[in-house]
Coordinates of N, CA and C in Angstrom, one line a residue:
M29 N -156.2 -97.7 49.2 CA -157.2 -97.9 51.0 C -156.4 -97.0 51.9
I30 N -156.9 -95.9 52.8 CA -156.1 -95.5 53.5 C -156.8 -95.8 55.0
K31 N -155.8 -96.8 55.8 CA -156.2 -97.3 57.1 C -156.0 -96.2 58.0
P32 N -156.7 -96.6 59.2 CA -156.8 -95.5 60.4 C -155.4 -95.2 60.6
P33 N -155.3 -94.2 61.7 CA -154.1 -94.0 61.9 C -153.7 -94.7 63.0
V34 N -152.1 -95.2 63.6 CA -151.7 -96.0 64.5 C -151.3 -95.2 65.3
P35 N -151.3 -95.1 66.7 CA -150.3 -94.5 67.6 C -148.5 -95.0 67.1
Q36 N -148.0 -93.4 67.1 CA -146.7 -93.6 66.8 C -145.7 -94.5 67.5
E37 N -146.1 -94.7 68.6 CA -145.1 -95.3 69.4 C -145.2 -97.1 68.9
I38 N -146.6 -97.4 68.4 CA -146.8 -98.6 68.1 C -146.3 -99.0 66.9
N39 N -146.3 -97.8 65.7 CA -145.5 -98.3 64.2 C -143.8 -97.9 64.6
R40 N -143.5 -97.3 66.1 CA -142.0 -97.4 66.1 C -141.8 -98.6 66.4
A41 N -142.5 -99.2 67.4 CA -142.0 -100.5 67.9 C -142.0 -101.6 66.8
N42 N -143.3 -101.2 65.7 CA -143.6 -102.5 64.6 C -142.1 -102.5 63.9
L43 N -141.5 -101.2 63.7 CA -140.4 -101.1 62.6 C -139.3 -101.9 63.4
L44 N -138.9 -101.5 64.5 CA -137.7 -102.0 65.6 C -138.2 -103.8 65.4
R45 N -139.0 -104.1 65.8 CA -139.6 -105.4 65.6 C -139.2 -106.3 64.4
M46 N -140.0 -105.6 63.4 CA -139.6 -106.2 62.2 C -138.5 -106.3 61.7
S47 N -137.7 -104.8 61.7 CA -136.0 -104.7 61.2 C -135.5 -106.0 61.8
A48 N -135.7 -106.2 63.2 CA -134.6 -107.3 63.8 C -135.2 -108.5 63.2
L49 N -136.1 -109.0 63.1 CA -136.5 -110.2 62.5 C -136.1 -110.4 61.3
L50 N -136.2 -109.4 60.6 CA -135.8 -109.8 59.1 C -134.0 -109.5 59.3
S51 N -133.7 -109.3 60.1 CA -132.1 -109.2 60.0 C -131.1 -110.2 58.9
G52 N -131.8 -111.2 58.7 CA -131.1 -112.4 57.9 C -131.5 -111.7 56.2
T53 N -132.2 -110.7 56.1 CA -133.1 -110.6 54.8 C -132.6 -109.1 54.2
E54 N -132.5 -109.2 53.0 CA -131.9 -107.6 52.3 C -133.3 -106.9 52.1
H55 N -133.6 -106.0 53.2 CA -134.5 -105.1 53.5 C -134.1 -103.9 54.1
F56 N -135.3 -102.9 54.0 CA -134.8 -101.4 54.5 C -136.3 -100.6 54.5
A57 N -135.9 -99.6 55.0 CA -137.0 -98.4 55.1 C -137.5 -97.9 54.2
F58 N -138.8 -97.7 53.6 CA -139.3 -96.7 52.4 C -140.3 -96.1 52.6
F59 N -140.9 -95.8 51.5 CA -142.0 -94.9 51.4 C -142.2 -94.0 52.7
G60 N -143.3 -94.1 53.3 CA -143.8 -93.0 54.6 C -142.7 -93.2 55.5
T61 N -142.6 -94.4 55.8 CA -141.5 -94.7 56.8 C -140.2 -94.2 56.9
L62 N -139.5 -94.2 55.1 CA -138.1 -93.7 55.0 C -138.5 -92.1 55.3
L63 N -139.7 -91.5 54.7 CA -139.6 -90.3 54.9 C -139.5 -89.7 56.1
G64 N -140.4 -90.3 56.9 CA -140.3 -90.2 58.5 C -139.0 -89.9 59.3
L65 N -138.4 -91.3 59.2 CA -137.1 -91.0 59.6 C -136.1 -90.0 59.3
V66 N -135.9 -89.5 58.0 CA -135.2 -88.9 57.3 C -135.7 -87.6 57.8
R67 N -136.8 -87.4 57.4 CA -137.4 -85.7 57.6 C -137.2 -85.7 59.4
D68 N -138.1 -86.4 60.0 CA -138.5 -86.2 61.2 C -137.7 -87.0 62.2
G69 N -136.9 -88.0 61.9 CA -136.0 -88.5 62.8 C -136.8 -89.8 63.5
D70 N -138.2 -90.1 63.2 CA -139.3 -91.2 63.8 C -140.1 -91.5 62.7
V71 N -140.8 -92.4 63.1 CA -142.2 -92.4 61.9 C -143.3 -91.5 62.3
I72 N -143.9 -91.3 61.2 CA -144.9 -90.1 60.9 C -145.8 -90.2 62.2
A73 N -145.9 -89.2 62.9 CA -147.5 -89.1 63.6 C -148.3 -89.4 62.9
G74 N -149.2 -90.3 63.3 CA -150.6 -90.4 62.6 C -150.7 -91.3 61.3
D75 N -149.4 -91.8 61.0 CA -149.4 -92.9 60.0 C -150.0 -94.2 60.3
D76 N -150.4 -94.7 59.2 CA -151.2 -95.8 59.1 C -150.8 -97.2 59.2
D77 N -149.3 -97.2 58.9 CA -148.5 -98.1 58.9 C -147.0 -98.2 58.8
V78 N -146.6 -99.3 58.8 CA -144.6 -99.2 58.5 C -144.7 -99.8 56.9
D79 N -143.7 -99.1 56.6 CA -143.5 -99.7 55.1 C -141.9 -100.1 54.8
L80 N -141.9 -101.4 54.3 CA -140.5 -102.0 54.3 C -140.4 -102.4 52.7
Y81 N -139.3 -102.2 51.9 CA -139.2 -102.8 51.1 C -138.2 -104.5 51.1
V82 N -138.4 -105.6 50.7 CA -137.5 -106.7 50.7 C -137.2 -106.8 49.5
H83 N -136.2 -107.7 49.3 CA -135.4 -108.3 48.2 C -136.7 -109.5 47.7
E84 N -137.0 -109.5 46.5 CA -137.8 -110.7 46.1 C -137.2 -112.1 46.7
K85 N -135.6 -112.1 46.1 CA -135.0 -113.5 46.6 C -135.6 -114.4 48.0
D86 N -135.6 -112.9 48.9 CA -135.6 -113.1 50.8 C -137.2 -113.5 50.8
R87 N -138.4 -113.4 49.8 CA -139.3 -113.3 50.4 C -140.2 -114.6 51.0
D88 N -139.7 -115.8 50.3 CA -140.1 -116.8 51.4 C -139.6 -117.1 52.7
R89 N -138.5 -116.3 52.7 CA -137.8 -116.8 54.2 C -138.5 -115.5 54.9
A90 N -138.6 -114.1 54.6 CA -139.1 -113.4 55.5 C -140.4 -113.5 55.9
L91 N -141.4 -113.9 55.1 CA -142.5 -114.5 55.5 C -142.7 -115.6 56.5
S92 N -141.8 -116.6 56.1 CA -141.6 -117.8 57.1 C -141.2 -117.2 58.4
V93 N -140.1 -116.4 58.2 CA -139.6 -115.9 60.1 C -140.8 -115.0 60.4
L94 N -141.7 -114.4 60.0 CA -142.7 -113.3 60.7 C -143.9 -114.2 61.2
S95 N -144.2 -115.4 60.2 CA -145.2 -115.7 60.5 C -144.8 -116.8 61.7
G96 N -143.6 -117.2 62.0 CA -143.4 -117.8 63.3 C -143.2 -116.8 64.5
N97 N -143.5 -115.9 64.3 CA -143.2 -114.7 65.5 C -144.4 -114.0 65.7
G98 N -145.5 -114.3 65.8 CA -146.5 -113.5 66.2 C -147.4 -112.7 65.2
V99 N -147.0 -112.7 64.1 CA -147.3 -111.8 62.8 C -148.3 -112.4 62.3
T100 N -149.7 -111.7 61.9 CA -150.4 -112.8 61.3 C -150.2 -112.1 59.8
I101 N -150.2 -113.1 58.8 CA -150.3 -113.1 57.4 C -151.3 -113.9 56.9
E102 N -152.4 -113.1 56.4 CA -153.5 -113.8 55.7 C -153.2 -114.1 54.2
R103 N -152.2 -115.3 54.3 CA -151.8 -115.7 52.6 C -153.3 -115.9 51.5
D104 N -154.4 -116.1 52.0 CA -155.1 -116.3 51.1 C -156.0 -114.9 50.6
V105 N -155.5 -113.8 51.2 CA -156.5 -112.5 50.9 C -155.4 -111.6 50.3
F106 N -156.3 -111.2 49.0 CA -155.4 -110.4 48.4 C -155.4 -109.1 49.3
P107 N -153.9 -108.4 49.1 CA -153.3 -108.6 47.8 C -152.0 -109.5 48.3
N108 N -152.2 -110.2 49.5 CA -150.8 -111.1 50.2 C -151.2 -112.4 49.0
T109 N -151.8 -112.4 48.0 CA -151.9 -113.5 47.3 C -151.0 -113.5 45.9
T110 N -150.5 -112.1 46.0 CA -149.7 -111.8 45.0 C -148.1 -112.1 45.3
P111 N -146.9 -111.9 44.5 CA -145.9 -112.3 44.8 C -145.0 -110.9 45.4
Y112 N -146.0 -109.8 45.1 CA -145.4 -108.6 45.1 C -145.3 -107.7 46.6
F113 N -146.4 -107.9 47.4 CA -146.7 -107.2 48.3 C -147.4 -108.4 49.1
T114 N -147.1 -107.9 50.7 CA -147.8 -108.5 52.0 C -148.0 -107.7 53.0
Q115 N -149.3 -107.6 53.3 CA -149.8 -106.9 54.4 C -150.0 -107.5 55.8
C116 N -148.8 -107.4 56.7 CA -148.4 -108.1 58.0 C -149.4 -107.7 59.1
I117 N -150.2 -108.2 59.8 CA -151.0 -107.6 61.1 C -150.3 -108.0 62.4
V118 N -149.8 -106.7 63.0 CA -149.0 -107.1 64.1 C -150.1 -106.5 65.4
P119 N -150.4 -107.7 66.5 CA -151.7 -107.3 67.1 C -151.0 -106.4 68.3
H120 N -151.6 -105.7 69.1 CA -151.0 -104.8 70.3 C -152.0 -104.7 71.2
G121 N -152.8 -105.7 72.0 CA -153.7 -105.7 72.8 C -154.8 -105.8 71.6
D122 N -155.8 -104.9 72.0 CA -157.1 -104.7 71.1 C -156.8 -104.0 69.7
L123 N -155.7 -103.4 69.7 CA -155.4 -102.8 68.3 C -154.8 -103.5 67.3
C124 N -155.1 -103.5 66.1 CA -154.7 -104.4 65.1 C -153.5 -103.2 64.2
S125 N -152.0 -103.3 64.2 CA -151.4 -102.5 63.5 C -151.0 -103.2 62.2
Y126 N -150.3 -102.6 61.3 CA -149.8 -103.0 60.1 C -148.3 -102.8 59.6
V127 N -147.7 -103.8 58.9 CA -146.6 -103.4 58.1 C -146.8 -103.9 56.9
D128 N -146.6 -102.9 56.3 CA -146.6 -103.5 54.6 C -145.3 -103.8 53.9
L129 N -145.0 -105.2 53.5 CA -143.9 -105.4 52.7 C -143.9 -105.4 51.2
Y130 N -142.8 -104.7 50.8 CA -143.1 -104.8 49.2 C -141.8 -105.0 48.8
F131 N -142.2 -106.2 47.9 CA -140.9 -107.2 47.3 C -140.5 -106.4 46.2
F132 N -139.2 -106.4 46.0 CA -138.6 -105.4 44.7 C -137.7 -106.2 44.1
E133 N -137.2 -106.1 43.0 CA -136.3 -107.0 41.8 C -135.1 -106.1 42.1
A134 N -134.2 -106.6 42.1 CA -132.4 -105.8 41.7 C -131.8 -106.7 41.1
D135 N -131.6 -106.5 39.9 CA -130.6 -107.5 39.0 C -129.2 -106.9 39.1
A136 N -128.1 -107.3 38.9 CA -127.1 -106.6 39.1 C -126.8 -106.2 37.6
G137 N -127.1 -106.8 36.5 CA -126.9 -106.2 35.4 C -127.8 -105.0 34.8
H138 N -129.0 -104.1 35.4 CA -129.6 -103.2 35.6 C -129.5 -102.2 36.5
D139 N -130.1 -100.8 36.0 CA -129.4 -99.7 37.2 C -130.5 -99.5 37.9
Q140 N -131.8 -100.2 38.0 CA -132.9 -99.8 38.6 C -133.4 -101.3 39.4
I141 N -133.7 -100.3 40.7 CA -134.6 -101.6 41.2 C -136.2 -101.4 41.0
V142 N -137.1 -102.6 40.4 CA -138.2 -102.4 40.1 C -139.0 -103.0 41.1
E143 N -140.2 -102.4 41.3 CA -141.2 -102.7 42.5 C -142.6 -102.5 41.7
R144 N -143.3 -103.6 42.0 CA -144.5 -103.9 40.9 C -145.9 -103.1 41.8
W145 N -145.6 -103.3 43.3 CA -147.2 -102.8 44.3 C -147.3 -101.2 44.4
N146 N -146.2 -100.7 44.9 CA -146.1 -99.5 45.2 C -147.2 -98.6 45.5
F147 N -147.7 -97.5 44.7 CA -148.4 -96.9 45.6 C -149.9 -96.8 44.8
L148 N -149.8 -97.7 43.8 CA -150.9 -98.1 42.7 C -151.5 -99.2 43.2
G149 N -150.9 -100.1 43.4 CA -151.2 -101.8 43.3 C -152.0 -102.2 42.1
R150 N -150.9 -102.0 41.0 CA -151.3 -102.5 39.9 C -150.2 -103.1 39.3
P151 N -149.8 -104.4 39.9 CA -148.4 -105.1 39.3 C -148.7 -105.5 37.9
E152 N -149.7 -105.9 37.7 CA -149.8 -106.5 36.2 C -149.6 -105.1 34.8
D153 N -149.5 -104.1 35.5 CA -149.5 -102.9 34.6 C -147.5 -102.7 34.4
P154 N -146.9 -103.1 33.5 CA -145.5 -102.4 33.5 C -145.4 -101.2 33.5
E155 N -146.4 -100.4 32.8 CA -145.8 -98.7 32.9 C -146.1 -98.2 34.3
R156 N -146.7 -99.1 35.2 CA -146.9 -98.4 36.7 C -146.0 -99.0 37.4
T157 N -145.3 -100.1 37.5 CA -143.9 -100.6 38.5 C -143.2 -98.9 38.5
L158 N -142.7 -98.9 39.8 CA -141.9 -98.0 40.2 C -140.7 -98.5 39.9
H159 N -139.8 -97.4 39.6 CA -138.1 -97.5 39.3 C -137.4 -96.7 40.1
T160 N -136.9 -97.3 41.1 CA -135.8 -96.4 41.9 C -134.2 -96.8 41.1
P161 N -133.7 -95.8 41.2 CA -132.2 -95.8 40.6 C -131.5 -96.6 41.6
Q162 N -130.8 -97.8 41.6 CA -129.9 -98.7 42.5 C -128.9 -97.6 43.2
A163 N -128.2 -96.7 42.2 CA -127.2 -96.0 42.6 C -127.9 -95.2 44.3
L164 N -129.0 -95.1 44.2 CA -129.6 -94.2 45.5 C -129.9 -95.2 46.4
V165 N -129.9 -96.6 46.0 CA -130.4 -97.7 47.0 C -129.2 -98.3 47.7
Y166 N -127.8 -98.5 47.1 CA -127.0 -99.5 47.2 C -125.5 -98.4 47.7
P167 N -124.8 -98.7 48.5 CA -125.1 -100.1 49.5 C -126.0 -99.6 50.4
L168 N -126.8 -100.6 51.3 CA -127.6 -100.1 52.1 C -126.8 -99.6 53.5
Q169 N -127.4 -98.5 54.3 CA -126.8 -98.0 55.5 C -127.3 -98.3 56.5
P170 N -126.9 -98.6 57.6 CA -127.4 -98.9 58.7 C -127.3 -97.8 59.3
R171 N -128.2 -97.4 59.8 CA -128.6 -95.8 60.9 C -129.2 -96.2 61.9
R172 N -129.0 -95.5 63.3 CA -129.5 -95.8 64.4 C -130.5 -94.7 64.5
F173 N -131.6 -95.4 65.4 CA -132.7 -94.6 65.5 C -133.1 -95.7 66.6
F174 N -133.1 -94.9 67.9 CA -134.2 -95.4 69.1 C -133.1 -96.4 69.7
G175 N -131.7 -96.4 69.7 CA -130.9 -97.1 69.9 C -130.6 -98.7 69.1
H176 N -131.5 -98.6 68.1 CA -131.4 -99.5 67.1 C -130.8 -99.4 65.5
A177 N -130.0 -100.1 64.8 CA -129.5 -100.1 63.7 C -130.9 -100.4 62.8
L178 N -131.2 -99.8 61.8 CA -132.3 -99.8 60.9 C -131.3 -99.4 59.5
N179 N -132.0 -100.3 58.3 CA -131.5 -100.3 57.1 C -132.3 -99.2 56.3
L180 N -131.4 -98.4 56.1 CA -131.9 -97.3 54.8 C -131.0 -97.1 53.5
P181 N -131.5 -96.9 52.5 CA -130.7 -96.4 51.2 C -129.7 -95.8 51.5
A182 N -128.7 -96.0 50.6 CA -127.6 -95.4 50.5 C -127.7 -93.6 50.5
R183 N -128.5 -93.3 49.7 CA -128.8 -91.7 49.7 C -130.4 -91.6 49.9
P184 N -130.6 -91.7 51.1 CA -132.0 -91.6 51.6 C -132.7 -90.3 51.6
E185 N -132.0 -89.1 51.4 CA -132.8 -88.0 51.2 C -133.2 -87.9 49.7
A186 N -132.2 -88.5 48.8 CA -132.4 -88.5 47.2 C -133.6 -89.4 46.7
V187 N -133.8 -90.6 47.9 CA -134.7 -91.5 48.0 C -136.0 -90.4 47.8
C188 N -136.3 -89.9 49.2 CA -137.6 -89.2 49.6 C -137.6 -87.9 48.3
A189 N -136.8 -87.4 47.7 CA -136.8 -86.6 46.4 C -137.6 -87.3 45.7
H190 N -137.1 -88.3 45.1 CA -137.5 -89.2 43.8 C -139.0 -89.7 44.2
L191 N -139.4 -90.1 45.6 CA -140.5 -90.5 46.2 C -141.6 -89.4 46.0
Y192 N -140.9 -88.2 46.6 CA -141.8 -87.5 46.9 C -141.7 -86.0 46.4
G193 N -140.5 -85.8 45.4 CA -140.7 -84.4 44.9 C -139.8 -83.3 46.0
D194 N -139.2 -82.3 45.2 CA -138.1 -81.5 46.1 C -138.8 -81.0 46.9
D195 N -139.7 -80.7 47.1 CA -140.5 -80.3 48.3 C -140.9 -81.4 49.6
W196 N -140.0 -82.5 49.7 CA -140.3 -83.7 50.5 C -140.3 -83.4 51.8
R197 N -139.9 -82.1 52.3 CA -139.4 -82.1 53.9 C -140.3 -81.1 54.3
T198 N -141.6 -80.8 53.3 CA -142.8 -80.0 53.9 C -143.6 -81.2 54.1
P199 N -144.1 -81.3 55.5 CA -145.2 -82.6 55.6 C -146.6 -82.3 54.9
K200 N -147.1 -83.4 54.0 CA -148.4 -83.2 53.6 C -149.2 -84.4 53.9
A201 N -150.6 -84.1 53.9 CA -151.7 -85.4 54.1 C -151.6 -86.1 53.0
K202 N -151.4 -87.6 53.1 CA -151.6 -88.4 51.9 C -153.3 -88.4 51.4
G203 N -153.7 -88.0 50.5 CA -155.3 -88.1 50.2 C -155.8 -87.2 50.6
V204 N -155.3 -86.0 50.8 CA -155.8 -84.9 51.3 C -155.2 -83.7 50.4
D205 N -153.7 -83.6 50.6 CA -153.0 -82.5 49.7 C -152.4 -83.2 48.4
Y206 N -151.9 -84.5 48.6 CA -151.6 -85.1 47.4 C -152.2 -86.7 47.2
K207 N -152.1 -87.0 45.8 CA -152.1 -88.2 45.6 C -150.9 -88.5 44.6
I208 N -150.6 -89.5 44.6 CA -149.2 -90.0 43.6 C -149.6 -90.8 42.3
A209 N -149.0 -90.6 41.4 CA -149.3 -91.0 39.9 C -147.9 -91.5 39.6
I210 N -147.7 -92.7 38.5 CA -146.8 -93.3 38.1 C -146.8 -92.9 37.0
Q211 N -145.7 -92.1 36.3 CA -145.4 -91.5 35.1 C -144.0 -92.5 34.5
D212 N -143.9 -92.8 33.7 CA -142.8 -92.9 33.1 C -141.6 -94.1 34.2
N213 N -142.5 -94.8 35.0 CA -141.9 -95.8 36.1 C -141.4 -94.8 37.3
T214 N -141.9 -93.4 37.2 CA -141.3 -92.5 38.2 C -142.8 -92.0 38.7
P215 N -142.5 -91.8 40.1 CA -144.0 -91.0 41.1 C -143.6 -89.6 40.9
R216 N -145.0 -89.4 40.7 CA -145.2 -88.0 40.4 C -146.3 -87.6 41.3
L217 N -146.0 -86.5 42.1 CA -146.8 -86.3 43.4 C -148.0 -85.1 42.7
L218 N -149.0 -85.3 43.3 CA -150.0 -84.4 42.1 C -150.5 -83.8 43.0
K219 N -151.0 -82.4 43.5 CA -151.8 -81.9 44.3 C -153.4 -82.0 44.2
M220 N -153.8 -82.1 45.4 CA -155.1 -82.6 45.4 C -156.3 -81.2 45.1
P221 N -157.5 -81.2 44.3 CA -157.8 -80.1 44.2 C -158.3 -79.5 45.4
E222 N -158.5 -78.0 45.7 CA -159.2 -77.8 47.0 C -160.4 -77.5 46.7

């Protein structure tokens, strides 16, 4: 489901605030938020939310910290009832904005991080889990944006190519120009029919 666009300055404020609140957890920008930071140096104008990956070991701590700091988490509403994803509602006056938390698994003995919710929201299907090489993610790298340190994967450009294909630098509209499929646990960008 595509939500209405959120003003860029609100998504930017949400990213900075949530990153500060989650400072005691293993988290980093991912999906469209990472794409915007790497490609544009900012969150994507007209995006509908902020996307963060959070290590599953820090899930309870992250949700507790956020709930105690003015962020609404409707824990009894799907998909927040799963252990894989939580949509946070962040009020800004009369506007509600969103920060999506994707909880990933990363075992030292494996070379992939595994995230079950991803683009498709089908966590029960192991063929639809998203795998990202740990070598692209670790060690996390703090980079400065808007005067604040934000965690990014070790190789953010390579992660963008992994998620959005080799032409990730060319802006495209989600649901208009492309959709994502997961094939062999890897995202595949599919052009929408004209």
